[in-house]
Short mmCIF file of C-alpha atoms in Angstrom, two decimals:
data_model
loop_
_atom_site.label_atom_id
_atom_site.label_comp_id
_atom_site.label_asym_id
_atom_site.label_seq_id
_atom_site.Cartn_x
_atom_site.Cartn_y
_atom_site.Cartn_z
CA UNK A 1 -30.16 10.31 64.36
CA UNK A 2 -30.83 11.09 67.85
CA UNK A 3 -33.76 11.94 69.88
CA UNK A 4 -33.23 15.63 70.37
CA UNK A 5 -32.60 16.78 66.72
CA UNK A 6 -35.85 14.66 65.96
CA UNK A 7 -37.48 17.47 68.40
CA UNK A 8 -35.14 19.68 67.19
CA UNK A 9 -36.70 19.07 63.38
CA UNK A 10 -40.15 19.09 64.65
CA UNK A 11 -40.12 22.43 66.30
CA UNK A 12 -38.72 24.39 63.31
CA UNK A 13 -41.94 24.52 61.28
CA UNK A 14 -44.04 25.57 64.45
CA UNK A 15 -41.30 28.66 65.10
CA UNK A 16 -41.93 29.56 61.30
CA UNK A 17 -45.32 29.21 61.26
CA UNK A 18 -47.76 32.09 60.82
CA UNK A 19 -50.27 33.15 63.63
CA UNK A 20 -53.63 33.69 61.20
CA UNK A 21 -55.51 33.17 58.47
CA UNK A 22 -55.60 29.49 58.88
CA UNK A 23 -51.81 28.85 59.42
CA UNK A 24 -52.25 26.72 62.47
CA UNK A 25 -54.23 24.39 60.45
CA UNK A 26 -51.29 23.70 57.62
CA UNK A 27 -48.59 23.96 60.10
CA UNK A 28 -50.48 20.73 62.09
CA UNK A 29 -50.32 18.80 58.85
CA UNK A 30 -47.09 20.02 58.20
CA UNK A 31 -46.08 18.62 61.79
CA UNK A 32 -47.82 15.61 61.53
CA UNK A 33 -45.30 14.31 58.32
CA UNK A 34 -42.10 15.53 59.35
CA UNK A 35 -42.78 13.42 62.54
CA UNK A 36 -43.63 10.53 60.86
CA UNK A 37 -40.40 10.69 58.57
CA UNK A 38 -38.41 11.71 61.95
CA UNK A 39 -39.31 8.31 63.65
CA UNK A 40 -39.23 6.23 59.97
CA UNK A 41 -35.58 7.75 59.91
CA UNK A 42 -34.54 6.87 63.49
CA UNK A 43 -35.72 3.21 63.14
CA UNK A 44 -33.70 2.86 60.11
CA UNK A 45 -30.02 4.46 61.93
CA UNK A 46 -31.14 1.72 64.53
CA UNK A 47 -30.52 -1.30 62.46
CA UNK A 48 -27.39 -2.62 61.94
CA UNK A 49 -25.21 -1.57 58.87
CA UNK A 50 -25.55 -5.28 57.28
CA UNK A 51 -29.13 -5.11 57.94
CA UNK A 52 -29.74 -1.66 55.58
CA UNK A 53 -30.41 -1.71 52.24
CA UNK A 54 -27.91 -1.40 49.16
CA UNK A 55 -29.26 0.75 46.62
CA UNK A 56 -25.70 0.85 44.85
CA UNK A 57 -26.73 -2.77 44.22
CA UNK A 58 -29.95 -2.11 42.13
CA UNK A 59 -27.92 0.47 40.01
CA UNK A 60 -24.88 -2.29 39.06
CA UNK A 61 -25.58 -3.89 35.74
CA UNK A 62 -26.79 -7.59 36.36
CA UNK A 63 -23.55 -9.88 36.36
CA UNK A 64 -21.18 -7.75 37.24
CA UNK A 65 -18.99 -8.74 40.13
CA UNK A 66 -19.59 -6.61 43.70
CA UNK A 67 -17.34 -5.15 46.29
CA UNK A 68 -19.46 -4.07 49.27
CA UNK A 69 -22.05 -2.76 46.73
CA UNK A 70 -19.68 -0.81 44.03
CA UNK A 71 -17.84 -2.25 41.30
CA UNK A 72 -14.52 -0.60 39.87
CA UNK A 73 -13.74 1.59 37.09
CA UNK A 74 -11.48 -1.62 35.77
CA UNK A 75 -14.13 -4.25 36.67
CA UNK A 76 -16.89 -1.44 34.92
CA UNK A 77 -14.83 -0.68 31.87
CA UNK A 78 -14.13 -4.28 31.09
CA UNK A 79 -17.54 -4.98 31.27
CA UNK A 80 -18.46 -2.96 28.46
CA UNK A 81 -15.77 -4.40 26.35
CA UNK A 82 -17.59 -7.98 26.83
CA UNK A 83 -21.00 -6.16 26.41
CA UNK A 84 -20.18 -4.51 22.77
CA UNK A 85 -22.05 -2.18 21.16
CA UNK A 86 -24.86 -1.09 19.11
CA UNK A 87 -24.04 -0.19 15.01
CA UNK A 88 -26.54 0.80 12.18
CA UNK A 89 -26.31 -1.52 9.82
CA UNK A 90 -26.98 -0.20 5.62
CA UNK A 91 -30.87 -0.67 5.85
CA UNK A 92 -31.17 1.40 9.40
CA UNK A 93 -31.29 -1.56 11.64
CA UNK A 94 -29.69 -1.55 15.04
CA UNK A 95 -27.02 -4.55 14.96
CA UNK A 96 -24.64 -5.63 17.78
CA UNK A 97 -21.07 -5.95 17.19
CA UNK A 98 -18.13 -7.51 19.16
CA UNK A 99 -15.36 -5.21 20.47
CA UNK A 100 -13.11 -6.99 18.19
CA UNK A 101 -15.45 -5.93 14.95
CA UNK A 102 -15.60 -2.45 16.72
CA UNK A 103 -11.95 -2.38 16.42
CA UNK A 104 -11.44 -3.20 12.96
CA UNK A 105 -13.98 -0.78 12.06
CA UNK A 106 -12.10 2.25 13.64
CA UNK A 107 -9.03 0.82 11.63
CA UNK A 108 -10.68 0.79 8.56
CA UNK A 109 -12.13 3.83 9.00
CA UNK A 110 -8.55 5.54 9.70
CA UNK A 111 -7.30 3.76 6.87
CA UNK A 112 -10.11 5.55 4.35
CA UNK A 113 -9.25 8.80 5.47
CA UNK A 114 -5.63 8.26 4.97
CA UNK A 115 -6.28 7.13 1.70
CA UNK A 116 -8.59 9.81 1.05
CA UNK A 117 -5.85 12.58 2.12
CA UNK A 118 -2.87 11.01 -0.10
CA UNK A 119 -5.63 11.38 -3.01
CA UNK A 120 -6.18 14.61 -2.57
CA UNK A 121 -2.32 15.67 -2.27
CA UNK A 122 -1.67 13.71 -5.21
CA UNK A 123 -4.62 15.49 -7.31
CA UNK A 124 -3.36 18.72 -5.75
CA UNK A 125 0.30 18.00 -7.11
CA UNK A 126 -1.34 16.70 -10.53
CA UNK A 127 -3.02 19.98 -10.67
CA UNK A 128 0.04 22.10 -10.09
CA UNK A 129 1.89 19.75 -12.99
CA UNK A 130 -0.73 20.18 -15.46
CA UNK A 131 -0.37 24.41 -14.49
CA UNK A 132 2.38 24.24 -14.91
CA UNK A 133 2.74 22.18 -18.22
CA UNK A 134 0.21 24.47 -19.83
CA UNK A 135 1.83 27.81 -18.66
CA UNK A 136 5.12 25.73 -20.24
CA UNK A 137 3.51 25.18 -23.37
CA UNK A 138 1.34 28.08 -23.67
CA UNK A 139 5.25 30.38 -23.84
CA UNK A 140 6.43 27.63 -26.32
CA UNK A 141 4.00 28.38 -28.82
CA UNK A 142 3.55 32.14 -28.09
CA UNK A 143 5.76 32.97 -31.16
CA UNK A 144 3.87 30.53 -33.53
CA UNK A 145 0.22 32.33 -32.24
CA UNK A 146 1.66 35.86 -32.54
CA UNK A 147 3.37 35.29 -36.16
CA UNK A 148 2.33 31.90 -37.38
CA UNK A 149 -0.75 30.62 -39.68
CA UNK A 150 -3.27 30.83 -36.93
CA UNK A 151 -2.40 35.08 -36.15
CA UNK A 152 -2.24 34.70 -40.44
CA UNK A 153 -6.06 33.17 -40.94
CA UNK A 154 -7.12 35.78 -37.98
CA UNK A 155 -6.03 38.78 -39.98
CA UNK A 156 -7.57 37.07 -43.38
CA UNK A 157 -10.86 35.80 -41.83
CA UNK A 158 -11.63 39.39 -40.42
CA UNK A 159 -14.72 40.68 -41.73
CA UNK A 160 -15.32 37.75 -44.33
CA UNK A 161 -17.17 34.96 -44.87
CA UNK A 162 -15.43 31.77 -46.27
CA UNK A 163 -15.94 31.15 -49.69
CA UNK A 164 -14.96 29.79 -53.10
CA UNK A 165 -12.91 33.38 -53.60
CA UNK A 166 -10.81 32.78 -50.69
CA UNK A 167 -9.98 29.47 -50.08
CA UNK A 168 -6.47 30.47 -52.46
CA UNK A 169 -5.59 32.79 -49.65
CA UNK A 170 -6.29 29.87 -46.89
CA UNK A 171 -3.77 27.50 -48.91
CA UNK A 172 -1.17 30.08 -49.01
CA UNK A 173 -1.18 30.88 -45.54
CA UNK A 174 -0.43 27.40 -44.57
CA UNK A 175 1.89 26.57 -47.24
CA UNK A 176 4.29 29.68 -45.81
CA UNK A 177 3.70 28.45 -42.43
CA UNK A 178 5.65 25.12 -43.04
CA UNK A 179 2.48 22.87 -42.92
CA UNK A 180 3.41 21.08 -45.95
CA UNK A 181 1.48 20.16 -48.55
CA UNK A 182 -0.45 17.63 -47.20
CA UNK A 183 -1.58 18.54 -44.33
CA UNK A 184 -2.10 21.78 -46.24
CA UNK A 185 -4.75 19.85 -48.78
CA UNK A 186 -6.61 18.56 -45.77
CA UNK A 187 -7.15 21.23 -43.53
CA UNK A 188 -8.77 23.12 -46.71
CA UNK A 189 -10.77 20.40 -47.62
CA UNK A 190 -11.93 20.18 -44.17
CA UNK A 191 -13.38 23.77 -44.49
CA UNK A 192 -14.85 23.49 -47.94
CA UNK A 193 -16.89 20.42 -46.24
CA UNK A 194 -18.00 22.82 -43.79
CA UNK A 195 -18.86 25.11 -46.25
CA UNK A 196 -20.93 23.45 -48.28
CA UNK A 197 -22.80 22.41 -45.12
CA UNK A 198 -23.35 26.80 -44.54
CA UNK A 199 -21.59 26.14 -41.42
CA UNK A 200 -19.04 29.12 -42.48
CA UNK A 201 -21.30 31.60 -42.06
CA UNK A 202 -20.17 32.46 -38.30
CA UNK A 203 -16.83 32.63 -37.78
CA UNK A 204 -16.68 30.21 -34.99
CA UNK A 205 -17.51 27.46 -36.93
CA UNK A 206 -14.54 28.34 -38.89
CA UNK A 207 -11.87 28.22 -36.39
CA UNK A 208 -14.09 25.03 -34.38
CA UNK A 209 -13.91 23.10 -37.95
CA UNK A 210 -10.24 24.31 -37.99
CA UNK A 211 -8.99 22.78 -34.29
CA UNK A 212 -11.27 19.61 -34.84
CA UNK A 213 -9.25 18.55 -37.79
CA UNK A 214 -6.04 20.16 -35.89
CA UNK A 215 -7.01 17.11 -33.23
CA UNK A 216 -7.65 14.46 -35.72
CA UNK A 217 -4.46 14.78 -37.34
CA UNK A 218 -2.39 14.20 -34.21
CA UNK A 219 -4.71 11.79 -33.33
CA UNK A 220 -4.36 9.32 -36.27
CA UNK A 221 -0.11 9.11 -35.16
CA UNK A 222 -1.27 8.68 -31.79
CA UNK A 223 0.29 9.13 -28.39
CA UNK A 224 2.52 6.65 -26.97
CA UNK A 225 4.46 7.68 -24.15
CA UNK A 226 9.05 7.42 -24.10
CA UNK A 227 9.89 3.40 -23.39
CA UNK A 228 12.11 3.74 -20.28
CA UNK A 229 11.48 -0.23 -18.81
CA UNK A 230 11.18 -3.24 -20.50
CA UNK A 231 10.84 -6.88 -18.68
CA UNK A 232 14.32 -7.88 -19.14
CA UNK A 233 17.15 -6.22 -19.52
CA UNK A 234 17.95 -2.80 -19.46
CA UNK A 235 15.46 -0.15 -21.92
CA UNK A 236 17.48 0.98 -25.11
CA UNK A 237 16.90 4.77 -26.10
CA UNK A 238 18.96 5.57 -29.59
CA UNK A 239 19.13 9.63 -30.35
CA UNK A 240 19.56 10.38 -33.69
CA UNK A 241 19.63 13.37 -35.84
CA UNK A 242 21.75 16.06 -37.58
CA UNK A 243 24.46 18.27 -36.04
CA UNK A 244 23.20 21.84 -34.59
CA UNK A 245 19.60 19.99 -33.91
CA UNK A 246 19.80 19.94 -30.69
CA UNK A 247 21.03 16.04 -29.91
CA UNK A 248 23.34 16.51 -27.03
CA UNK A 249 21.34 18.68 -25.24
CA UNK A 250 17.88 16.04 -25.61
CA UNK A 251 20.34 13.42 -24.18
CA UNK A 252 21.24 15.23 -21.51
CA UNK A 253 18.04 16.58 -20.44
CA UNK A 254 16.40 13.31 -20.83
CA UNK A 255 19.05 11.39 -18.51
CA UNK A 256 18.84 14.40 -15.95
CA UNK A 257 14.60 13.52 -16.35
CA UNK A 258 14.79 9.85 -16.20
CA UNK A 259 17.14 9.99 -13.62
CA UNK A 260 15.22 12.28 -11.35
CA UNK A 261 11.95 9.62 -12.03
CA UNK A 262 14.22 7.07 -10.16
CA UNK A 263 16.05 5.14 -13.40
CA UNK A 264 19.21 4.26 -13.23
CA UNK A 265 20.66 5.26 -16.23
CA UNK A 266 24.36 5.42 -18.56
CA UNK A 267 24.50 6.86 -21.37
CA UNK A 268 26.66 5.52 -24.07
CA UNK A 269 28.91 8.34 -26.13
CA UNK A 270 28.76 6.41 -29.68
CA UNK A 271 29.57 9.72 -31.57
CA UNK A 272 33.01 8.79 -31.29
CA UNK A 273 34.96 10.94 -34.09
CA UNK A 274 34.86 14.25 -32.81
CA UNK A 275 36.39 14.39 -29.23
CA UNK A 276 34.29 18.04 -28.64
CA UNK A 277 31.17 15.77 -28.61
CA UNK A 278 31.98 13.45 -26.51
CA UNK A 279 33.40 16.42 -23.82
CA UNK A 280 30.38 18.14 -24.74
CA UNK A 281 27.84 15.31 -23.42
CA UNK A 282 30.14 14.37 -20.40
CA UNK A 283 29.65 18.02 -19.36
CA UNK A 284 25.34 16.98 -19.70
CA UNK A 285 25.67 14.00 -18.04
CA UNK A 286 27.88 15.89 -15.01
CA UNK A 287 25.28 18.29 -14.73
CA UNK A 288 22.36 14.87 -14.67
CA UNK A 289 24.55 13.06 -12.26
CA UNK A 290 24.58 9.68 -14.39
CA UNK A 291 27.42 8.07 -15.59
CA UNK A 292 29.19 8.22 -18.92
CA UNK A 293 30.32 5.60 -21.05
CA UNK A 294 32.90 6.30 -23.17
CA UNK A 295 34.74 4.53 -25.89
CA UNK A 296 38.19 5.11 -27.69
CA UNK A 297 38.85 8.03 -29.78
CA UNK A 298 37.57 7.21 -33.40
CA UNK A 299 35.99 3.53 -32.36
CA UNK A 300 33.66 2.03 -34.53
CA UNK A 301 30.54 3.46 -32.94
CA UNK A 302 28.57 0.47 -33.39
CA UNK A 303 31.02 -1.19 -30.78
CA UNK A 304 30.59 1.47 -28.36
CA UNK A 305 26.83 0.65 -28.33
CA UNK A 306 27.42 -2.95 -27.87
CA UNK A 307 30.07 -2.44 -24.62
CA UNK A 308 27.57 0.03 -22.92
CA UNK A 309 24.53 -2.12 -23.13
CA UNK A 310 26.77 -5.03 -21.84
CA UNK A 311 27.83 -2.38 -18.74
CA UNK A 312 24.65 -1.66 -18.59
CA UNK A 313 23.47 -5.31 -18.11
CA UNK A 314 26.28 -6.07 -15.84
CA UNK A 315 26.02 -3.27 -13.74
CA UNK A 316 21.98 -3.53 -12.67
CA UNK A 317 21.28 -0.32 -15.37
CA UNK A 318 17.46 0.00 -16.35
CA UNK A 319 17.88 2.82 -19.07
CA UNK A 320 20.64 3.30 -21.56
CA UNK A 321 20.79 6.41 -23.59
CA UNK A 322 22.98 5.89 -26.76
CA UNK A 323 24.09 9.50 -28.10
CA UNK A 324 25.36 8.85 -32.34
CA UNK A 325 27.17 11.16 -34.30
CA UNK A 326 25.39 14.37 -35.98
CA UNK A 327 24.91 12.51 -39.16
CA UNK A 328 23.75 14.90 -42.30
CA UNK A 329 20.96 12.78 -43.70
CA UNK A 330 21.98 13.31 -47.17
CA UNK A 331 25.38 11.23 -47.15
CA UNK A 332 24.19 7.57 -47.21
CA UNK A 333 27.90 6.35 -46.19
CA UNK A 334 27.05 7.90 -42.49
CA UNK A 335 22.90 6.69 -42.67
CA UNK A 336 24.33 3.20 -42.95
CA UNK A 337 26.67 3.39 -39.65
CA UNK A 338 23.32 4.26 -37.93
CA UNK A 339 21.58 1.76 -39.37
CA UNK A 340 24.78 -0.76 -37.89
CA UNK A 341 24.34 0.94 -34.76
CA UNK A 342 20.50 -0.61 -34.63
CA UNK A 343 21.69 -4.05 -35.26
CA UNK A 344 24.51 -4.32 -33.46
CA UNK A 345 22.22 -3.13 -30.46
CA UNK A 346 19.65 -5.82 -31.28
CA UNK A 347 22.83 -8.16 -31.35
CA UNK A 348 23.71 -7.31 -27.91
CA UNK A 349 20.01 -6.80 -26.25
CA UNK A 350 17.43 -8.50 -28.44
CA UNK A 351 14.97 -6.13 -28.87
CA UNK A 352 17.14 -2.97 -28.67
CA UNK A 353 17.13 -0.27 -29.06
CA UNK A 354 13.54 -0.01 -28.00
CA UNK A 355 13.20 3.80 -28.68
CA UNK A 356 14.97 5.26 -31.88
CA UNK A 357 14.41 9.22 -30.95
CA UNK A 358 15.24 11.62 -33.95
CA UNK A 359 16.03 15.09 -33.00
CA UNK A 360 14.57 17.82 -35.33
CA UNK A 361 15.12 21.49 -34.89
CA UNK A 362 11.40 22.86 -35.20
CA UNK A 363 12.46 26.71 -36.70
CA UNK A 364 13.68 24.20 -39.87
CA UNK A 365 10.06 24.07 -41.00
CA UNK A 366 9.48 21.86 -44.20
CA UNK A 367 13.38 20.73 -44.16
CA UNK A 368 13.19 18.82 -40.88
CA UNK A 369 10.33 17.33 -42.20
CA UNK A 370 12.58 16.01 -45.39
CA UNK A 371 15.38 15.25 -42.52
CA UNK A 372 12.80 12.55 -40.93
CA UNK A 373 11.67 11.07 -43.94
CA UNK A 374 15.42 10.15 -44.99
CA UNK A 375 16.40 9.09 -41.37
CA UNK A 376 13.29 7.03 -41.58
CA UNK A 377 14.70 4.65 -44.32
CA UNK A 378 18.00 4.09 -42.15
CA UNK A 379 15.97 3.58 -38.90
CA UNK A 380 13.74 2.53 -37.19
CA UNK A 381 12.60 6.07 -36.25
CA UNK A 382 9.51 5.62 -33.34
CA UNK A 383 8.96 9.39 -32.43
CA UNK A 384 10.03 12.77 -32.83
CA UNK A 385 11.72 15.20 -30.28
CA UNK A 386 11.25 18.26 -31.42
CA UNK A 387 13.39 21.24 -30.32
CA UNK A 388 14.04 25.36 -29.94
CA UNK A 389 9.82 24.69 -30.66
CA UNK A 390 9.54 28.35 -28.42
CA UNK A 391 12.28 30.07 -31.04
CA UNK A 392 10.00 29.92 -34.02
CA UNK A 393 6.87 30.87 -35.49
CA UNK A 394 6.54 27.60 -37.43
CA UNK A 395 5.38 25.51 -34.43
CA UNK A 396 2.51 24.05 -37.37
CA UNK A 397 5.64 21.64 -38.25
CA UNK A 398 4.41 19.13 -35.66
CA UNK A 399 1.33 18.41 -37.85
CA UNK A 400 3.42 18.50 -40.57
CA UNK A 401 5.61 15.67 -39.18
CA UNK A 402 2.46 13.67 -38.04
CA UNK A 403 0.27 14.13 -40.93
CA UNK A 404 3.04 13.97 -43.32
CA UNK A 405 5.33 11.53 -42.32
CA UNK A 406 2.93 9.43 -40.11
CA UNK A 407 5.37 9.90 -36.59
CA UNK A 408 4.25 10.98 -33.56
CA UNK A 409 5.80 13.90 -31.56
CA UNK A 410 7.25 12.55 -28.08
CA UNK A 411 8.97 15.40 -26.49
CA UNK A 412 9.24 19.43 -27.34
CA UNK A 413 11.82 21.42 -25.91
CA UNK A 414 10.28 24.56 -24.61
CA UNK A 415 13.04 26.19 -23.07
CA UNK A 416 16.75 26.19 -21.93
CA UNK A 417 16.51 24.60 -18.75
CA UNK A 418 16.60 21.27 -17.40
CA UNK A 419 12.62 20.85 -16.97
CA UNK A 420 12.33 22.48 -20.52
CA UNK A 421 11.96 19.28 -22.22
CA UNK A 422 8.26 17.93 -21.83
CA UNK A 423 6.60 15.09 -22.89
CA UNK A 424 4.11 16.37 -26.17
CA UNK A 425 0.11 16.25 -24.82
CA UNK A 426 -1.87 16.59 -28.22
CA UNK A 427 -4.96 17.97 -26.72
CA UNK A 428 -3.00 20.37 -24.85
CA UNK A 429 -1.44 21.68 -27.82
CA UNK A 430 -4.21 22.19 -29.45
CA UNK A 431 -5.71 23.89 -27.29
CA UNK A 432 -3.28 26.38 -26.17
CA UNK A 433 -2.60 26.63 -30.24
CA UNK A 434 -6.23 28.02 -30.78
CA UNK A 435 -6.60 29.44 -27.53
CA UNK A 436 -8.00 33.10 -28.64
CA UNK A 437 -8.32 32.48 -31.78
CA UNK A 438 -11.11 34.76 -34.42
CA UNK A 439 -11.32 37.27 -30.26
#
């Protein structure tokens, strides 16, 4: 700074500077420090550049490397890497971490919240399954709630209280619903418990006591889910049933399932003497995409079984669906070519067949009942799939089956599609059965 705009700075204050009321006075003052920083600053220009102070210097963190009193945005930013930084640890203290453990924390962090979203599509997918099942199931069983035992009781518990005088009624109303006698026997006794215990009173007692033992029956058969894997080998399915029941169509619905799940399945066509059938399930397993095993026209159907699970082994199968002839469970000469069927399947796969499926038509009421008890002494019968369950008004057959023949339902077909065949939820059913029931 020069000389002149020293003066120059100096004389602007006296050219602004008021003429009264004590303005000379401040001006003077005013004077009097700009002249003093005038000559500080004009001393200062004088010195040399290496002579003047850095103040960048003072504001660089201590260590940091210099270049002519600045550092770089590389030389800053890798600085803070080596510096860290400051977390909270779980009790609220401040604790410093390494870049490294700042790292890993980000990744974990990403990693929850990934986590976090694939749990909430998969609950969101569950939910629409479970919708979906319900609305499935709720249709199914639409004919049994309009027409069956529970629209029945409805109509004879309107208006009246439970008693001695019409517990008759109660047993005849389940007895033409196809409950059997059993089950019959203990869902009375169940309400004459409740009785005694003036619980009857209010009707909602009487359909709660109702559903309760509804659950406990299906309970005691349990609720084990279709065996599609085993450890070794290839799992062994083995449909049985009578013609018109509904076989061919299970099979081919459940390979079309399985299938879809990501098994890799054959099915075997053991009912070998009536060429229809065998046409009839290639047409299924066409319309599943899986493969079709086939044996000669009238082979022992024992045999058939035996080659396909030896395919099946050879080939890297996990699931092999063997489809028998409709066998009318009254002639014992066809029970026993099941019951060969079983063994020779053992012979071939120790263990096999690890499901024995038997195919009842559910609008047969007591009689399929009768059907599983006599397929029961020929095989090894380990569930129930129970069909055309949405065509009836007898849907009370599946506590029937359970409480009177001690087998658990696997599967109900609900429909004529593909997806139509569902795996049996107990508390679902009885809840949809008694949904609205004594409104």
């Amino acid at each position: 700074m020069s000389l002149p705009i020293i003066h120059a700075l100096c004389a602007l204050p006296l050219a602004q500077m008021p003429a009264s009321d004590g303005g000379g006075h401040g001006g003077l003052i005013a004077l009097a420090v700009l002249a003093v920083v005038a000559v500080g600053a004009w001393l200062l220009l004088r010195k040399p550049p290496a002579q003047r102070p850095d103040h960048t210097a003072k504001l660089a963190r201590p260590g940091a490397e210099q270049d002519d009193g600045a550092s770089t945005s590389a030389e800053r930013k890798k600085h803070r890497e080596q510096a860290g930084s400051i977390k909270l640890s779980a009790d609220g203290q401040a604790v410093k971490i390494t870049p490294e453990q700042a790292r890993q924390i980000a990744k974990d962090q990403a990693e929850h919240e990934a986590l976090a979203a694939l749990r909430k599509a998969a609950e969101m997918a569950g939910d629409s399954s479970a919708r979906e099942q319900k609305a499935a199931l709720a249709q199914g069983l639409q004919k049994t709630k309009a027409e069956g035992f529970i629209a029945r009781l409805g109509k004879l518990f309107a208006g009246k209280q439970i008693d001695e005088s019409l517990y008759e009624e109660i047993e005849e109303v389940l007895l033409r619903a196809d409950l059997g006698v059993k089950t019959t026997h203990e869902l009375l006794q169940s309400l004459k418990d409740a009785s005694s215990r003036k619980e009857l009173a209010n009707p909602a007692h009487v359909w709660k006591t109702l559903r309760e033992k509804t659950q406990q029956l299906l309970d005691k058969v349990g609720q084990a889910p279709v065996v599609t894997r085993v450890a070794q080998g290839p799992a062994v399915i083995m449909v049985v049933g009578v013609n018109g029941s509904g076989k061919t169509t299970s099979i081919g619905k459940l390979a079309h399932r399985y299938s879809k799940e990501g098994h890799k399945v054959l099915v075997a066509a053991a009912d070998t003497f009536r060429a229809a059938a065998v046409d009839q399930l290639e047409v299924w397993c066409q319309r599943a995409d899986v493969p079709i095993h086939r044996g000669k026209e009238n082979a022992d159907p024992a045999s058939v079984c035996f080659a396909a699970i030896e395919r099946a082994k050879a080939e890297g199968f996990d699931l092999v669906i063997l489809d028998t002839a409709g066998r009318l469970h009254t002639n014992q000469g066809l029970m026993e070519e099941l019951s060969k069927c079983a063994r020779v399947s053992a012979k071939a796969l120790p263990g096999a067949p690890h499901e024995t499926l038997l195919v009842l038509d559910a609008t047969m009421g007591q009689n399929a009942v009768k059907q599983a008890e006599l397929f029961r002494e020929s095989v090894p019968v380990t569930g129930i799939v129970l069909t055309k369950l949405d065509g009836t008004a007898k849907g009370g057959v599946v506590l029937a089956i359970a409480s009177g023949i001690g087998l658990p339902v696997k599967l109900i077909g609900v429909g004529e599609k593909m997806s139509d065949l569902r795996d049996f939820d107990a508390a679902l059913f009885v809840e949809e059965l008694f949904d609205g029931a004594g409104s």
